[in-house]
Coordinates of C-alpha atoms and ligand atoms in Angstrom, one line a residue:
X1 CA 39.7 103.3 -19.2
X2 CA 37.0 102.3 -16.7
X3 CA 33.6 102.3 -18.4
X4 CA 31.9 103.6 -21.5
X5 CA 30.0 106.8 -20.9
X6 CA 26.2 106.7 -21.3
X7 CA 26.3 108.2 -24.9
X8 CA 29.0 105.7 -26.0
X9 CA 26.8 102.8 -24.9
X10 CA 24.0 104.3 -27.1
X11 CA 26.3 104.5 -30.1
X12 CA 26.8 100.8 -29.7
X13 CA 23.0 100.4 -30.1
X14 CA 22.4 99.0 -26.7
X15 CA 19.2 100.0 -24.9
X16 CA 19.8 100.8 -21.2
X17 CA 16.1 100.0 -20.7
X18 CA 16.5 96.3 -21.6
X19 CA 14.1 94.5 -19.4
X20 CA 14.5 91.0 -18.3
X21 CA 11.6 88.9 -19.2
X22 CA 12.8 85.6 -17.7
X23 CA 12.9 84.2 -14.2
X24 CA 14.5 86.9 -12.1
X25 CA 16.7 84.7 -10.1
X26 CA 18.5 82.9 -13.0
X27 CA 21.0 85.7 -13.4
X28 CA 20.3 87.9 -10.3
X29 CA 23.2 89.6 -8.5
X30 CA 22.5 89.2 -4.8
X31 CA 24.4 91.1 -2.1
X32 CA 25.1 89.3 1.1
X33 CA 24.4 91.4 4.2
X34 CA 26.2 90.2 7.3
X35 CA 23.7 92.0 9.5
X36 CA 25.9 92.4 12.6
X37 CA 28.6 94.1 10.5
X38 CA 26.6 96.2 8.0
X39 CA 25.3 99.3 9.8
X40 CA 24.3 99.9 13.5
X41 CA 21.3 102.0 14.2
X42 CA 21.2 101.7 18.0
X43 CA 24.8 102.6 19.0
X44 CA 25.7 99.3 20.5
X45 CA 28.5 98.6 18.0
X46 CA 26.5 95.7 16.4
X47 CA 24.7 96.1 13.1
X48 CA 20.9 95.5 13.0
X49 CA 17.9 95.4 10.8
X50 CA 17.1 99.1 11.0
X51 CA 20.8 99.6 9.9
X52 CA 20.1 97.4 6.9
X53 CA 17.0 99.5 6.1
X54 CA 19.1 102.7 6.3
X55 CA 21.7 101.1 3.9
X56 CA 19.2 100.1 1.2
X57 CA 19.5 103.3 -0.9
X58 CA 23.3 102.6 -1.0
X59 CA 22.6 99.1 -2.3
X60 CA 20.1 100.4 -4.8
X61 CA 22.7 102.7 -6.1
X62 CA 25.1 99.8 -6.4
X63 CA 22.5 98.1 -8.5
X64 CA 22.0 94.7 -6.9
X65 CA 18.8 92.7 -7.5
X66 CA 18.4 91.5 -4.0
X67 CA 20.0 90.9 -0.6
X68 CA 20.5 87.8 1.5
X69 CA 20.4 88.6 5.3
X70 CA 22.6 86.5 7.5
X71 CA 20.6 85.0 10.5
X72 CA 19.0 87.6 12.8
X73 CA 16.8 85.2 14.7
X74 CA 16.9 84.8 18.5
X75 CA 20.2 83.1 19.3
X76 CA 22.8 82.9 22.0
X77 CA 25.2 83.8 19.1
X78 CA 27.7 80.9 19.7
X79 CA 28.1 80.8 15.9
X80 CA 26.7 84.3 15.2
X81 CA 23.1 83.3 14.6
X82 CA 23.8 79.9 12.9
X83 CA 22.6 78.6 16.3
X84 CA 18.9 79.4 16.2
X85 CA 16.8 79.4 19.3
X86 CA 13.6 80.5 17.7
X87 CA 13.1 80.4 13.9
X88 CA 10.1 82.8 13.9
X89 CA 11.3 85.9 15.6
X90 CA 14.0 88.5 15.6
X91 CA 16.8 88.7 18.2
X92 CA 16.5 91.9 20.2
X93 CA 20.1 92.7 19.3
X94 CA 18.9 93.1 15.7
X95 CA 15.4 94.5 16.2
X96 CA 12.0 93.0 16.2
X97 CA 9.4 91.7 13.8
X98 CA 7.9 95.2 13.3
X99 CA 11.4 96.4 12.2
X100 CA 11.6 93.4 9.9
X101 CA 8.3 94.4 8.3
X102 CA 9.6 97.9 7.8
X103 CA 12.7 96.6 6.1
X104 CA 10.6 94.4 3.8
X105 CA 8.4 97.3 2.9
X106 CA 11.4 99.5 2.1
X107 CA 13.1 96.9 0.1
X108 CA 9.9 96.2 -1.9
X109 CA 9.6 100.0 -2.6
X110 CA 13.1 100.0 -4.0
X111 CA 12.6 96.8 -6.0
X112 CA 15.2 94.9 -3.9
X113 CA 14.4 91.2 -3.2
X114 CA 15.0 89.9 0.3
X115 CA 16.3 86.4 1.1
X116 CA 16.5 85.0 4.6
X117 CA 19.1 82.6 5.9
X118 CA 17.4 79.4 7.1
X119 CA 19.4 76.9 9.2
X120 CA 17.6 73.5 9.0
X121 CA 20.5 71.1 9.8
X122 CA 20.8 72.2 13.5
X123 CA 19.4 74.6 16.0
X124 CA 20.7 76.1 19.2
X125 CA 21.0 74.2 22.4
X126 CA 18.7 77.0 23.7
X127 CA 15.9 76.0 21.4
X128 CA 12.8 75.1 23.4
X129 CA 12.7 71.6 21.8
X130 CA 16.3 70.9 22.7
X131 CA 15.7 72.0 26.3
X132 CA 12.7 69.8 26.4
X133 CA 14.8 66.9 25.1
X134 CA 17.5 67.4 27.8
X135 CA 14.8 67.3 30.5
X136 CA 13.1 64.3 29.0
X137 CA 13.9 60.6 29.3
X138 CA 16.1 58.6 26.9
X139 CA 13.8 57.1 24.3
X140 CA 11.2 59.9 24.7
X141 CA 9.5 61.7 21.8
X142 CA 11.3 64.9 22.8
X143 CA 14.7 63.2 22.3
X144 CA 13.6 61.7 19.0
X145 CA 13.7 65.1 17.4
X146 CA 17.5 65.1 17.7
X147 CA 20.1 62.3 17.5
X148 CA 20.5 61.0 21.0
X149 CA 22.3 57.7 21.4
X150 CA 23.9 55.6 24.1
X151 CA 27.7 55.8 24.3
X152 CA 30.1 52.9 23.7
X153 CA 32.7 51.4 26.0
X154 CA 32.5 51.0 29.8
X155 CA 29.4 52.9 31.1
X156 CA 28.9 54.5 27.7
X157 CA 31.9 56.8 28.2
X158 CA 32.9 56.7 24.5
X159 CA 30.8 58.6 21.9
X160 CA 28.4 56.5 19.8
X161 CA 30.7 56.8 16.7
X162 CA 34.0 58.4 15.6
X163 CA 32.7 61.4 13.7
X164 CA 34.4 64.7 14.1
X165 CA 32.6 68.0 14.3
X166 CA 33.4 70.6 11.6
X167 CA 34.6 73.1 14.1
X168 CA 36.9 70.7 16.0
X169 CA 36.5 68.0 18.5
X170 CA 34.1 65.0 18.5
X171 CA 30.7 65.4 16.9
X172 CA 29.0 64.1 20.1
X173 CA 28.5 65.6 23.6
X174 CA 27.3 63.7 26.6
X175 CA 24.4 64.9 28.7
X176 CA 23.7 64.7 32.4
X177 CA 20.4 62.9 33.0
X178 CA 17.8 63.9 35.6
X179 CA 19.3 61.6 38.2
X180 CA 22.6 63.5 37.9
X181 CA 24.5 60.7 36.2
X182 CA 26.3 61.0 32.8
X183 CA 23.8 59.7 30.3
X184 CA 23.2 59.7 26.5
X185 CA 25.1 61.6 23.8
X186 CA 23.7 63.9 21.2
X187 CA 25.1 64.7 17.8
X188 CA 26.3 68.1 16.7
X189 CA 28.2 68.4 13.4
X190 CA 29.3 71.9 14.4
X191 CA 29.6 73.1 18.0
X192 CA 28.0 71.4 21.0
X193 CA 25.7 74.5 21.1
X194 CA 24.3 73.4 17.7
X195 CA 22.5 70.1 18.1
X196 CA 21.6 68.4 14.8
X197 CA 17.9 67.9 14.0
X198 CA 16.8 64.3 13.3
X199 CA 15.2 64.7 9.9
X200 CA 14.1 61.1 9.9
X201 CA 11.4 62.3 12.4
X202 CA 8.5 63.7 10.3
X203 CA 7.8 66.3 13.0
X204 CA 11.0 68.2 11.9
X205 CA 9.8 68.5 8.3
X206 CA 6.4 69.7 9.5
X207 CA 8.1 72.3 11.8
X208 CA 10.2 73.7 9.0
X209 CA 7.2 73.8 6.7
X210 CA 5.6 76.1 9.3
X211 CA 8.8 78.2 9.5
X212 CA 9.0 78.7 5.7
X213 CA 5.4 79.8 5.6
X214 CA 5.8 82.1 8.5
X215 CA 8.4 84.1 6.6
X216 CA 6.8 83.7 3.2
X217 CA 3.6 85.1 4.6
X218 CA 5.7 88.2 5.7
X219 CA 6.7 88.7 2.1
X220 CA 10.2 87.3 1.7
X221 CA 11.5 86.4 -1.7
X222 CA 13.3 83.3 -0.7
X223 CA 15.9 81.6 1.4
X224 CA 19.5 80.9 1.5
X225 CA 19.7 77.4 3.0
X226 CA 22.6 76.7 5.4
X227 CA 24.4 73.3 5.1
X228 CA 21.9 72.2 2.4
X229 CA 23.7 68.9 1.9
X230 CA 23.2 68.1 5.6
X231 CA 20.0 67.3 7.4
X232 CA 19.9 63.5 6.9
X233 CA 22.6 61.3 8.4
X234 CA 23.2 57.6 7.6
X235 CA 20.4 55.8 9.4
X236 CA 22.8 53.6 11.4
X237 CA 25.3 56.4 12.3
X238 CA 28.2 54.0 11.7
X239 CA 31.9 54.8 12.2
X240 CA 33.6 56.7 9.4
X241 CA 36.6 55.0 7.7
X242 CA 38.7 58.2 7.8
X243 CA 37.5 60.6 10.5
X244 CA 40.7 62.5 10.4
X245 CA 40.2 63.4 6.8
X246 CA 36.6 64.3 7.4
X247 CA 37.6 66.8 10.0
X248 CA 40.7 68.4 8.4
X249 CA 39.2 69.4 5.1
X250 CA 36.1 71.3 6.4
X251 CA 34.5 70.0 3.2
X252 CA 31.6 67.6 3.2
X253 CA 33.8 64.6 3.0
X254 CA 32.1 62.4 5.6
X255 CA 29.8 60.5 3.3
X256 CA 27.8 59.2 6.3
X257 CA 27.0 62.6 7.7
X258 CA 26.3 64.6 4.5
X259 CA 24.7 64.2 1.1
X260 CA 22.3 61.4 1.9
X261 CA 19.8 60.7 -0.8
X262 CA 16.7 61.5 1.4
X263 CA 17.7 65.2 1.6
X264 CA 16.5 65.7 -2.0
X265 CA 12.9 65.0 -0.9
X266 CA 13.2 68.0 1.5
X267 CA 14.2 70.3 -1.4
X268 CA 11.4 69.0 -3.6
X269 CA 8.9 69.8 -0.8
X270 CA 10.3 73.2 -0.2
X271 CA 10.3 74.0 -3.9
X272 CA 6.6 73.0 -4.0
X273 CA 5.9 75.3 -1.1
X274 CA 7.6 78.2 -3.0
X275 CA 5.6 77.4 -6.1
X276 CA 2.4 77.4 -4.1
X277 CA 3.1 81.0 -3.1
X278 CA 4.0 81.9 -6.7
X279 CA 0.7 80.4 -7.9
X280 CA -1.1 82.8 -5.5
X281 CA 0.6 86.1 -6.4
X282 CA 2.8 85.5 -9.4
X283 CA 6.0 86.4 -7.5
X284 CA 8.8 83.8 -7.9
X285 CA 10.5 82.7 -4.7
X286 CA 14.2 81.6 -4.7
X287 CA 15.8 78.7 -2.8
X288 CA 19.6 78.9 -2.9
X289 CA 21.5 76.2 -1.1
X290 CA 24.9 76.1 0.6
X291 CA 25.9 72.8 -0.9
X292 CA 29.3 71.4 -0.2
X293 CA 29.7 68.1 -2.0
X294 CA 32.8 66.6 -3.6
X295 CA 32.0 67.0 -7.3
X296 CA 30.2 69.4 -9.6
X297 CA 28.1 66.4 -10.8
X298 CA 26.8 65.7 -7.2
X299 CA 26.3 69.5 -6.8
X300 CA 24.1 69.5 -9.9
X301 CA 21.7 67.0 -8.3
X302 CA 20.6 69.7 -5.9
X303 CA 19.5 72.0 -8.6
X304 CA 17.3 69.6 -10.6
X305 CA 14.2 71.4 -11.9
X306 CA 12.0 70.4 -9.0
X307 CA 14.6 71.0 -6.2
X308 CA 16.6 74.1 -5.2
X309 CA 16.7 76.9 -7.8
X310 CA 20.4 77.5 -7.1
X311 CA 23.3 76.2 -5.1
X312 CA 26.5 78.2 -4.5
X313 CA 29.2 77.0 -6.7
X314 CA 32.1 77.3 -4.3
X315 CA 34.8 75.8 -6.6
X316 CA 35.4 79.2 -8.1
X317 CA 36.5 80.7 -4.8
X318 CA 38.7 77.7 -4.1
X319 CA 40.5 78.1 -7.5
X320 CA 44.1 79.4 -7.4
X321 CA 44.9 82.4 -9.5
X322 CA 45.7 80.6 -12.7
X323 CA 44.1 80.8 -16.2
X324 CA 44.0 77.0 -16.8
X325 CA 42.5 76.3 -13.3
X326 CA 39.8 78.9 -13.8
X327 CA 39.0 77.6 -17.3
X328 CA 38.6 74.1 -16.0
X329 CA 36.4 75.0 -13.1
X330 CA 34.2 77.2 -15.2
X331 CA 33.9 74.5 -17.9
X332 CA 32.9 71.9 -15.3
X333 CA 30.3 74.1 -13.8
X334 CA 28.8 74.9 -17.2
X335 CA 28.7 71.3 -18.3
X336 CA 27.4 69.8 -15.1
X337 CA 25.2 72.5 -13.6
X338 CA 23.9 74.4 -16.6
X339 CA 23.2 70.9 -18.0
X340 CA 20.4 70.5 -15.4
X341 CA 18.6 73.5 -16.8
X342 CA 19.5 75.6 -13.8
X343 CA 22.1 78.4 -13.9
X344 CA 25.4 78.5 -12.1
X345 CA 25.6 80.5 -8.9
X346 CA 29.0 82.1 -8.8
X347 CA 30.6 83.3 -5.7
X348 CA 34.1 84.7 -4.8
X349 CA 33.5 85.9 -1.2
X350 CA 31.3 85.2 1.7
X351 CA 31.3 85.5 5.5
X352 CA 33.3 82.2 5.9
X353 CA 36.2 82.9 3.4
X354 CA 39.3 85.0 3.3
X355 CA 38.5 88.1 1.2
X356 CA 39.7 87.9 -2.4
X357 CA 42.0 90.9 -2.2
X358 CA 44.0 89.1 0.5
X359 CA 43.6 85.6 -0.9
X360 CA 44.9 86.5 -4.4
X361 CA 47.6 88.6 -2.9
X362 CA 49.0 85.9 -0.7
X363 CA 51.9 84.8 -2.9
X364 CA 52.4 88.3 -4.4
X365 CA 55.2 90.6 -3.4
X366 CA 54.2 92.9 -0.5
X367 CA 52.9 96.3 -1.6
X368 CA 52.6 95.2 -5.2
X369 CA 48.8 95.8 -5.2
X370 CA 48.5 92.5 -7.1
X371 CA 45.9 91.2 -4.7
X372 CA 43.6 94.1 -5.3
X373 CA 44.2 94.1 -9.1
X374 CA 43.4 90.4 -9.3
X375 CA 40.3 90.7 -7.1
X376 CA 39.0 93.4 -9.4
X377 CA 39.8 91.2 -12.4
X378 CA 38.1 88.2 -10.8
X379 CA 35.0 90.3 -10.1
X380 CA 34.7 91.3 -13.8
X381 CA 35.2 87.6 -14.7
X382 CA 32.5 86.4 -12.3
X383 CA 30.1 89.1 -13.4
X384 CA 30.6 88.1 -17.1
X385 CA 29.9 84.4 -16.5
X386 CA 26.4 83.0 -17.4
X387 CA 24.2 82.7 -14.3
X388 CA 23.8 84.4 -11.0
X389 CA 26.4 86.0 -8.7
X390 CA 26.6 86.7 -5.0
X391 CA 28.6 89.6 -3.7
X392 CA 29.6 89.7 -0.1
X393 CA 29.4 93.1 1.7
X394 CA 32.7 95.0 1.5
X395 CA 33.7 93.1 -1.7
X396 CA 32.4 96.1 -3.6
X397 CA 34.8 98.3 -1.6
X398 CA 37.8 96.0 -2.3
X399 CA 38.1 95.5 1.5
X400 CA 41.0 93.3 2.4
X401 CA 40.8 90.7 5.2
X402 CA 41.8 91.9 8.7
X403 CA 44.5 89.3 9.3
X404 CA 45.9 90.6 12.6
X405 CA 43.0 90.7 15.0
X406 CA 44.4 89.9 18.4
X407 CA 43.4 86.5 19.8
X408 CA 41.4 88.0 22.6
X409 CA 38.9 89.6 20.3
X410 CA 38.3 86.6 18.1
X411 CA 34.8 85.3 18.4
X412 CA 34.8 82.5 15.8
X413 CA 34.0 79.1 17.5
X414 CA 36.6 77.6 15.1
X415 CA 39.3 79.5 16.9
X416 CA 38.0 78.6 20.4
X417 CA 37.5 74.9 19.6
X418 CA 40.7 74.3 17.6
X419 CA 43.0 76.8 19.2
X420 CA 44.3 77.5 15.6
X421 CA 43.9 80.7 13.6
X422 CA 44.0 78.7 10.4
X423 CA 40.4 78.9 9.3
X424 CA 39.3 81.8 11.5
X425 CA 36.5 83.8 10.0
X426 CA 36.5 87.0 12.0
X427 CA 38.8 88.8 9.6
X428 CA 36.2 89.0 6.9
X429 CA 33.4 90.0 9.3
X430 CA 34.8 93.3 10.7
X431 CA 32.1 96.0 10.6
X432 CA 32.1 98.0 7.4
X433 CA 33.6 101.5 7.2
X434 CA 31.2 104.1 5.9
X435 CA 32.9 107.5 6.4
X436 CA 35.5 109.4 8.4
X437 CA 39.0 108.9 9.4
X438 CA 38.7 106.8 12.6
X439 CA 36.8 103.9 14.0
X440 CA 33.8 103.5 14.1
X441 CA 33.9 105.0 10.6
X442 CA 30.2 106.0 10.5
X443 CA 29.2 102.3 11.2
X444 CA 27.1 103.3 14.1
X445 CA 24.7 106.1 15.1
X446 CA 26.3 105.9 18.6
X447 CA 29.1 108.4 18.0
X448 CA 32.8 108.3 18.0
X449 CA 33.2 106.6 21.4
X450 CA 31.4 103.4 20.3
X451 CA 33.5 100.3 20.1
X452 CA 32.5 98.0 17.2
X453 CA 31.9 94.4 18.1
X454 CA 35.2 93.5 16.2
X455 CA 37.8 96.3 16.1
X456 CA 38.2 98.1 12.8
X457 CA 41.8 98.9 11.8
X458 CA 42.9 102.4 11.1
X459 CA 43.5 101.6 7.4
X460 CA 39.7 101.0 7.0
X461 CA 39.5 104.8 6.4
X462 CA 40.8 104.2 2.9
X463 CA 37.9 101.8 2.1
X464 CA 35.0 103.8 3.5
X465 CA 31.9 103.8 1.2
X466 CA 31.9 107.6 1.2
X467 CA 35.4 107.6 -0.4
X468 CA 34.6 104.8 -2.7
X469 CA 31.6 106.7 -4.1
X470 CA 33.6 109.8 -4.6
X471 CA 36.4 108.1 -6.6
X472 CA 35.4 106.9 -10.0
X473 CA 38.5 104.6 -10.1
X474 CA 37.2 102.7 -7.0
X475 CA 36.2 99.1 -6.8
X476 CA 32.7 100.4 -6.1
X477 CA 32.4 102.2 -9.4
X478 CA 33.7 99.1 -11.2
X479 CA 31.0 96.9 -9.6
X480 CA 28.3 99.5 -10.2
X481 CA 29.3 99.9 -13.9
X482 CA 29.4 96.1 -14.3
X483 CA 26.0 95.7 -12.7
X484 CA 24.5 98.4 -14.9
X485 CA 25.9 96.7 -18.0
X486 CA 24.5 93.4 -16.8
X487 CA 21.1 95.1 -16.7
X488 CA 21.4 96.6 -20.1
X489 CA 23.4 94.2 -22.3
X490 CA 21.4 91.1 -23.4
X491 CA 24.6 89.1 -23.8
X492 CA 25.3 89.2 -20.1
X493 CA 23.5 87.3 -17.4
X494 CA 22.0 84.0 -18.6
X495 CA 23.1 82.5 -21.9
X496 CA 26.0 80.9 -23.7
X497 CA 29.7 81.0 -23.2
X498 CA 32.3 80.1 -25.8
X499 CA 36.0 80.0 -25.1
X500 CA 38.3 82.0 -27.4
X501 CA 41.9 81.0 -28.3
X502 CA 44.2 83.2 -26.3
X503 CA 47.8 83.6 -25.1
X504 CA 48.8 81.2 -22.3
X505 CA 48.1 83.3 -19.3
X506 CA 44.9 84.8 -20.7
X507 CA 41.4 83.4 -20.4
X508 CA 39.0 84.8 -23.0
X509 CA 35.4 83.9 -23.8
X510 CA 32.6 85.3 -25.8
X511 CA 29.0 85.7 -24.4
X512 CA 26.1 85.6 -26.8
X513 CA 26.7 87.3 -30.1
X514 CA 29.8 89.2 -29.3
X515 CA 30.5 90.3 -25.7
X516 CA 34.0 89.3 -25.0
X517 CA 35.5 89.0 -21.5
X518 CA 39.2 88.4 -21.2
X519 CA 41.4 88.1 -18.1
X520 CA 45.2 88.3 -18.0
X521 CA 46.3 86.1 -15.1
X522 CA 50.0 86.9 -15.8
X523 CA 51.9 90.0 -14.9
X524 CA 53.2 91.0 -18.4
X525 CA 50.8 92.8 -20.8
X526 CA 49.1 90.6 -23.4
X527 CA 47.4 91.5 -26.7
X528 CA 43.7 92.2 -26.5
X529 CA 41.9 89.2 -27.9
X530 CA 39.6 91.3 -30.1
X531 CA 40.1 94.6 -31.8
X532 CA 38.2 97.5 -30.3
X533 CA 37.6 99.5 -27.2
X534 CA 36.8 97.9 -23.9
X535 CA 33.4 98.5 -22.5
X536 CA 34.6 98.1 -19.0
X537 CA 38.0 97.2 -17.6
X538 CA 39.3 96.4 -14.1
X539 CA 42.3 98.7 -14.5
X540 CA 43.9 101.0 -17.0
X541 CA 43.7 99.3 -20.4
X542 CA 45.4 100.9 -23.4
X543 CA 43.8 100.1 -26.8
X544 CA 44.8 96.8 -28.2
X545 CA 46.3 95.7 -24.9
X546 CA 45.4 93.7 -21.8
X547 CA 47.8 94.5 -19.0
X548 CA 48.7 91.9 -16.3
X549 CA 46.2 91.1 -13.6
X550 CA 43.5 92.9 -15.6
X551 CA 40.1 91.9 -17.0
X552 CA 38.1 93.7 -19.6
X553 CA 34.8 93.4 -21.5
X554 CA 34.5 94.3 -25.2
X555 CA 31.7 94.3 -27.6
X556 CA 33.2 92.7 -30.7
X557 CA 32.2 91.9 -34.2
X558 CA 32.8 88.2 -34.4
Ligands
LIG1 C1 27.7 77.6 7.1 C2 27.7 79.0 7.5 O1 28.0 79.8 6.3 C3 28.7 79.2 8.6 O2 28.9 80.6 8.9 C4 28.1 78.4 9.8 O3 29.1 78.5 10.8 C5 27.9 77.0 9.4 N1 27.2 76.8 8.2 C6 27.1 76.3 10.5 O4 25.8 76.7 10.5

């Protein structure tokens, strides 16, 4: 049983034409487009903006409300665009501003919102202002836009403090001064090619105000904000008590480098800029932050009513496959975040994480298909939760992680700076398969000889969008059906959640006046928590039963 047919839905008295009357972003489903891996229109093996435009009808069919475009700005691509050299242009690899305008117009025609990815914590070492800073004197205005400081120890050979960079190594690099001698150090919380801005300098706030307006004037619907708990550092840049821990976790543990109170003023200002545009044309803009902070409560501070509209709630994707663990994380999010008046922003996959099919399959017996079954179930769970959801490209195809890319094709700076494959992110960024039996699987207009920027494995054939669309049992159809139901059932999207009593491995909750979602985290079949026929299930679901690693939605009389 996959989904109710159209006439069955009408029997249930549900209008498919239900129109949302509230703020669009509060329960929007946004699709993350990792531009270099979505669709290539030029034949160079790298996706681009014209490719995104060509793929819009596919996304419309899937039923998403909007897209978030990973950074496409001019960049030397040391961290695939998260090292921005010019915030107000398009890298020639991805197109140009005219192509961007065409993409915006096409998205507008289809009713798809467009969010850009803005990177305010750091820029590229190729940014004009950083080059100017390198050429300038210590103590100059040009250096005051970044964190330049004298080193410690004999002749300043030691970095100014003991902070580690997130991608390995110290968070400081030393420059050579105009006289050819080793000189000051500059701070970079990621790679040396990503110098951190000094937000204590008002010029930076003014510059980002200009950048926001540049893109808002071109019609964008909002921004995904990179490292939104960053920007400000402790004013004295003191040593950290436990730099090893800060480095190991990749979480925002260094309390001196992240989550400083002043950052909230930035979000208040950005929110005011968005509202200024809304006041002009009635279109609401969205700010969604990548906020990595230790607790849900701290996270909630970023989504107070005059700050960011949303912040990704990453705890869900870090939660092991276990009913109690999921219940706890969802309850905390609902209590802390929904308590601010915002809605929770759920996410299971993105361009920095091992894809769910692989992640949930890690401890499962090989070939059991459990990873895929759990990933399907988790998706139905996420899409039934109150709030907004983000879907990462390929998630709707059930694409697994490519775990065996050879070392010599890996591009992630994490690999090159740590020498370890532990957190390497290339495996979730391999170009999407669209059609055919062999690489490049319709990813490029350039024909069969084109090599994609990361090699696609042969088994990608099985996951091509063409196949997914033709098979009603595919991940794609499940996502599409779920998104259609979200658009038509008033119980879904924003609203209340109440837990139901259930068997130990089963998580069950009711939305609104009677939409029930239940997930069986175990492997043995459980009894369905309510009588009736499922509206939608992540796998075969006999009446009265909820098989292992399966989720289902029911409309119940409670
Ligand atoms: C978070 C982004 O998602 C990631 O891809 C990037 O490497 C870091 N921020 C640094 O910008």
